[in-house]
XYZ file of C-alpha atoms in Angstrom:
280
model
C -4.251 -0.414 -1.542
C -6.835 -3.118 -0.770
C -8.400 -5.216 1.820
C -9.768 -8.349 2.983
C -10.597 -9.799 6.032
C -8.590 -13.004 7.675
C -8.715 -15.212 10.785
C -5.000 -15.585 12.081
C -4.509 -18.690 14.294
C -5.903 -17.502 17.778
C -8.592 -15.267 16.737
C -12.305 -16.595 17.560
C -14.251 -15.425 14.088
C -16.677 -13.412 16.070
C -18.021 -10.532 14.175
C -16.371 -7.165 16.084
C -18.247 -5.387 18.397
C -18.443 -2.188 16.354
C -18.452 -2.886 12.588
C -16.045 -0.772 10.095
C -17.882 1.973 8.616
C -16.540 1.753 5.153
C -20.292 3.323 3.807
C -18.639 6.585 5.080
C -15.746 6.496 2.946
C -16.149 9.174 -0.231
C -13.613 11.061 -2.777
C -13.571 14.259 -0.289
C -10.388 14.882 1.090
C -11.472 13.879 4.529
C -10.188 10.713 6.984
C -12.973 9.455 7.931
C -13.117 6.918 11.263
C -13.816 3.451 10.000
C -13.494 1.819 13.883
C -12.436 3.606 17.037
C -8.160 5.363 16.797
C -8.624 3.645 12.894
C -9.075 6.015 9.809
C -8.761 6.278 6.177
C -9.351 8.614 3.405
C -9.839 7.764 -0.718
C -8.008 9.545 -3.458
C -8.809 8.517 -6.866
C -6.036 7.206 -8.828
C -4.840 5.099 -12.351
C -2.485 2.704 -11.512
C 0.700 3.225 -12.801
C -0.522 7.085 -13.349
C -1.681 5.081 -16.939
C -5.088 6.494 -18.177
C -5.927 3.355 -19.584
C -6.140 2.135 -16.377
C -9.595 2.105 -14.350
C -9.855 4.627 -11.632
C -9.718 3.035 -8.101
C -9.453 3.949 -4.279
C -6.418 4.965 -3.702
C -6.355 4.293 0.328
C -4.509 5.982 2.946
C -4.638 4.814 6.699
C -4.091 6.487 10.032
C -4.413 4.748 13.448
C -3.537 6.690 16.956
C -0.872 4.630 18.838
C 1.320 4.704 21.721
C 5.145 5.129 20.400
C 7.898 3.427 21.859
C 8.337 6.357 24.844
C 4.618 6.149 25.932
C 3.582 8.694 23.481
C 1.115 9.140 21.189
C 1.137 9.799 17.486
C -0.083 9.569 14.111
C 0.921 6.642 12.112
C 0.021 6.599 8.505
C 0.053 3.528 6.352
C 0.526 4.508 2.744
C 1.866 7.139 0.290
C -0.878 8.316 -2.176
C 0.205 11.308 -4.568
C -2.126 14.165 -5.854
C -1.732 12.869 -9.263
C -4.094 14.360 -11.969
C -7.116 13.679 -10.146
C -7.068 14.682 -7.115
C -7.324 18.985 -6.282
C -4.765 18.732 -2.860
C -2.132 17.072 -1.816
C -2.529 13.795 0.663
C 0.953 15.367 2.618
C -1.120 18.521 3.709
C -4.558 16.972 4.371
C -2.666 14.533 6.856
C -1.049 16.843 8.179
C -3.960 19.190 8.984
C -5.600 15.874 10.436
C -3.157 15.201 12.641
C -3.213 19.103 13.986
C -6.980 18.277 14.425
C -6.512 15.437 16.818
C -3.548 17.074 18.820
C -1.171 14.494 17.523
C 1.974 14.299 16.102
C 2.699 11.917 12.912
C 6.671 10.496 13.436
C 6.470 7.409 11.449
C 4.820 7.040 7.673
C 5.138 3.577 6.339
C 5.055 3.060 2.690
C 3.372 0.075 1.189
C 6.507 -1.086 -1.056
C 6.589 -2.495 -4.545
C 4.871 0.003 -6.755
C 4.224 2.337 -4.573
C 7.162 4.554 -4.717
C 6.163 7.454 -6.967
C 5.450 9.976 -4.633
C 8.222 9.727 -1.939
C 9.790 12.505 -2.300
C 6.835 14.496 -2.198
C 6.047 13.530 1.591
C 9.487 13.349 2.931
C 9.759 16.852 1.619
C 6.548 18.471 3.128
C 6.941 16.371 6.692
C 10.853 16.993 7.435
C 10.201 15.361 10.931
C 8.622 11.750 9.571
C 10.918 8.677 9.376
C 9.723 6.747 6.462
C 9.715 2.888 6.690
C 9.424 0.788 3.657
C 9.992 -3.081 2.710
C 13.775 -3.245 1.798
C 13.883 -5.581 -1.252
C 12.670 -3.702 -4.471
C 13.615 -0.314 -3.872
C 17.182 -0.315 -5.287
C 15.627 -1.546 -8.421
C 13.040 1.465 -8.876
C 14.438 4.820 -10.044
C 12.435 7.297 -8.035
C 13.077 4.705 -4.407
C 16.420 5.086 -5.383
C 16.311 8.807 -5.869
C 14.769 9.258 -2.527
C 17.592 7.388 -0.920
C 20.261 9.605 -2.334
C 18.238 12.743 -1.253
C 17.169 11.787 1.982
C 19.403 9.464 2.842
C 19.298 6.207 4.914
C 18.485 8.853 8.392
C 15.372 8.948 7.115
C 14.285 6.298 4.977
C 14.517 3.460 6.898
C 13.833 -0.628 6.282
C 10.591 -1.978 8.013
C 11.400 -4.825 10.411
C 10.194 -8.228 9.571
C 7.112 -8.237 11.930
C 6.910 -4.392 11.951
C 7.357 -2.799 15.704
C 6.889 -4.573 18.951
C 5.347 -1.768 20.715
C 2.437 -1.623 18.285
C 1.345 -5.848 18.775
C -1.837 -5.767 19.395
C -2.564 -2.188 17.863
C -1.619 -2.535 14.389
C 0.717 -5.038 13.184
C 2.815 -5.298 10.310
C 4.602 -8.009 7.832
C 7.031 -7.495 5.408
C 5.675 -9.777 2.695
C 8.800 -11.168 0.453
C 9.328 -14.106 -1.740
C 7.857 -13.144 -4.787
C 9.942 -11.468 -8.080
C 7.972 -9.399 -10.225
C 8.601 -7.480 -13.405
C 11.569 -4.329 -13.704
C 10.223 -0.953 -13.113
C 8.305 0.887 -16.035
C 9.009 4.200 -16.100
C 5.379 6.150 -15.525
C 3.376 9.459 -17.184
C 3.836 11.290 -13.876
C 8.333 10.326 -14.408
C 7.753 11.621 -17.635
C 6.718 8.765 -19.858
C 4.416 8.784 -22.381
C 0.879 7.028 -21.746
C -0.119 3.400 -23.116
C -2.047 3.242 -26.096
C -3.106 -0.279 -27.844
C -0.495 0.257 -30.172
C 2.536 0.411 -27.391
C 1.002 -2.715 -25.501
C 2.263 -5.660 -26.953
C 5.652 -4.215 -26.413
C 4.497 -3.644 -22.303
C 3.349 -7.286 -22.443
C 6.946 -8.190 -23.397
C 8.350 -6.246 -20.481
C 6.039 -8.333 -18.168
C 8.184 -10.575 -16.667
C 9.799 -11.644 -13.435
C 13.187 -10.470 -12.941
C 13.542 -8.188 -9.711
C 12.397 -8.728 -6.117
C 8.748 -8.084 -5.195
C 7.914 -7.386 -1.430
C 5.159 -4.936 0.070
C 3.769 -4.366 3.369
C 0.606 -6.094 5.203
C -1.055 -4.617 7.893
C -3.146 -6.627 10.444
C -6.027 -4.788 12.957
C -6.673 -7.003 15.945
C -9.341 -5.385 17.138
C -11.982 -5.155 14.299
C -10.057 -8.464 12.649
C -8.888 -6.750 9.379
C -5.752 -7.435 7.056
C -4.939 -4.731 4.763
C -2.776 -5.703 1.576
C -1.390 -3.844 -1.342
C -1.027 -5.875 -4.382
C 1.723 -8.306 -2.712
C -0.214 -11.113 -4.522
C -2.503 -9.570 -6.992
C -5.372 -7.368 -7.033
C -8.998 -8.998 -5.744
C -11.794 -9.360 -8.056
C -14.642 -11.706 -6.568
C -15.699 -14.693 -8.212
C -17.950 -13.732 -10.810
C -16.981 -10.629 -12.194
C -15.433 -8.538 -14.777
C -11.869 -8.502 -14.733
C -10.812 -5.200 -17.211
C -8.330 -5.886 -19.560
C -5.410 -4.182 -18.199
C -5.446 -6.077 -14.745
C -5.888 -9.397 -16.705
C -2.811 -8.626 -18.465
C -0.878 -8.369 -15.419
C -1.944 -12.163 -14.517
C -5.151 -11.193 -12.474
C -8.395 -13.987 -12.249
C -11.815 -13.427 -11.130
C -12.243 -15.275 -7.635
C -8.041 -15.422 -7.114
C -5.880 -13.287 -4.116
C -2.848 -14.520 -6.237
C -1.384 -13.531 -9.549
C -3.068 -16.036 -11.830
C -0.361 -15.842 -14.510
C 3.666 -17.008 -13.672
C 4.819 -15.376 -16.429
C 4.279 -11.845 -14.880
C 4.660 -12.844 -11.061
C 7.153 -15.644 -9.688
C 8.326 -17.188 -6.605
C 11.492 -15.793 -5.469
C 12.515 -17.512 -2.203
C 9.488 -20.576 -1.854
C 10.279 -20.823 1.993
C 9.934 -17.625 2.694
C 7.309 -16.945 0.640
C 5.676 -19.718 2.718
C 6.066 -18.204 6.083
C 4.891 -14.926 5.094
C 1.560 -16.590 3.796
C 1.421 -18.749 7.148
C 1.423 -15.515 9.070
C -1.203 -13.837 7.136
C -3.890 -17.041 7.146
């Protein structure tokens, strides 16, 4: 999961009062307070679960907010998994840091997309959270759909357009749509085998846009950030080194938006629109 700042229409541009502390963030199982009721914690991951992929931050994100009722809670904002490099799982560290700050975590929200590998692994370990997740590509992806059937729709429930109106102003959320993306590749960790440079010219032929593509943004009004997964592409500033394997899936130095059509397409151009007038 990524970030960037933006300026949506009202804001002023000033710099916040207190500055996000992202100098504190490390690869040791601990949230750590990036701006007052605002955490996150790293996990290192390969995308995909594919060791030919670079390592990256694998974010999670808590923020302390006021429920519908009046009470407060825990919300987190994505579903990292333990993978192979991490030594716990992200389900029982959030857990214990919720039981540190006294508060109770009802509602996990998963970032969509891609991101649906390790469902089942938090619904199981947090029987009381309601999971939320964009609506559009999970009946195309084999382990959404499992966690559907297991959980059932109780429990697994579709984010609302402009996420919940008890939480503007706190943290609010978009469901991002409009784009179609390539079907879902099975992964190591579903128990496919691992890309080598021999299996990716037939990858690069399964690179195309077929199903619906939709993820989750996340906008924090009071220090002026907007969190994205890779609803558009991944972020590489101008200047430098794209590695191969994200240039393959249409990335460009100095882009926020797939730089290749052939691997990412507009699904619904109007609503694609809108979504990107709300986030600029």
């Amino acid at each position: 999961m990524s970030c960037f700042s933006s300026e949506p229409e009202g804001m002023t541009g000033e710099t916040p009062k207190t500055p996000l502390k992202w100098q504190q963030e490390a690869f040791n199982n601990k949230f750590v307070e990036l701006y007052p009721n605002f955490w996150s914690i790293s996990y290192k991951h390969h995308p995909g679960s594919q060791k030919m992929m670079p390592i990256i931050n694998n974010k999670q994100y808590a923020f302390r907010v006021k429920g519908a009722d009046g009470t407060e809670e825990l919300l987190l904002f994505g579903v990292p998994g333990k993978g192979t490099l991490n030594d716990q799982e992200p389900a029982k560290i959030a857990m214990a840091f919720a039981d540190s700050l006294g508060l109770p975590i009802k509602r996990l929200i998963c970032q969509g997309g891609m991101h649906m590998l390790y469902l089942n692994d938090w619904l199981e370990q947090m029987p009381s959270v309601t999971l939320y997740i964009p609506g559009d590509r999970i009946p195309f992806v084999p382990t959404g759909k499992a966690a559907v059937v297991k959980f059932g729709r109780g429990r697994i429930v579709d984010l609302p357009k402009h996420g919940f109106p008890e939480l503007q102003g706190t943290i609010e959320f978009l469901h991002f749509q409009g784009l179609k993306v390539h079907a879902d590749i099975p992964q190591p960790s579903e128990g496919a085998k691992h890309l080598s440079v021999w299996s990716l010219p037939a990858l690069a032929v399964k690179l195309k846009p077929v199903d619906p593509h939709d993820e989750v943004f996340a906008y924090h009004p009071a220090s002026g950030l907007m969190i994205g997964a890779d609803c558009v592409a991944w972020h590489f500033t101008k200047g430098t080194s794209v590695p191969f394997m994200f240039k393959l899936t249409g990335n460009k130095a100095g882009f926020l938006c797939c730089n290749d059509a052939s691997v990412m397409a507009i699904r619904d151009k109007a609503l694609l629109e809108a979504d990107c007038n709300w986030i600029l």
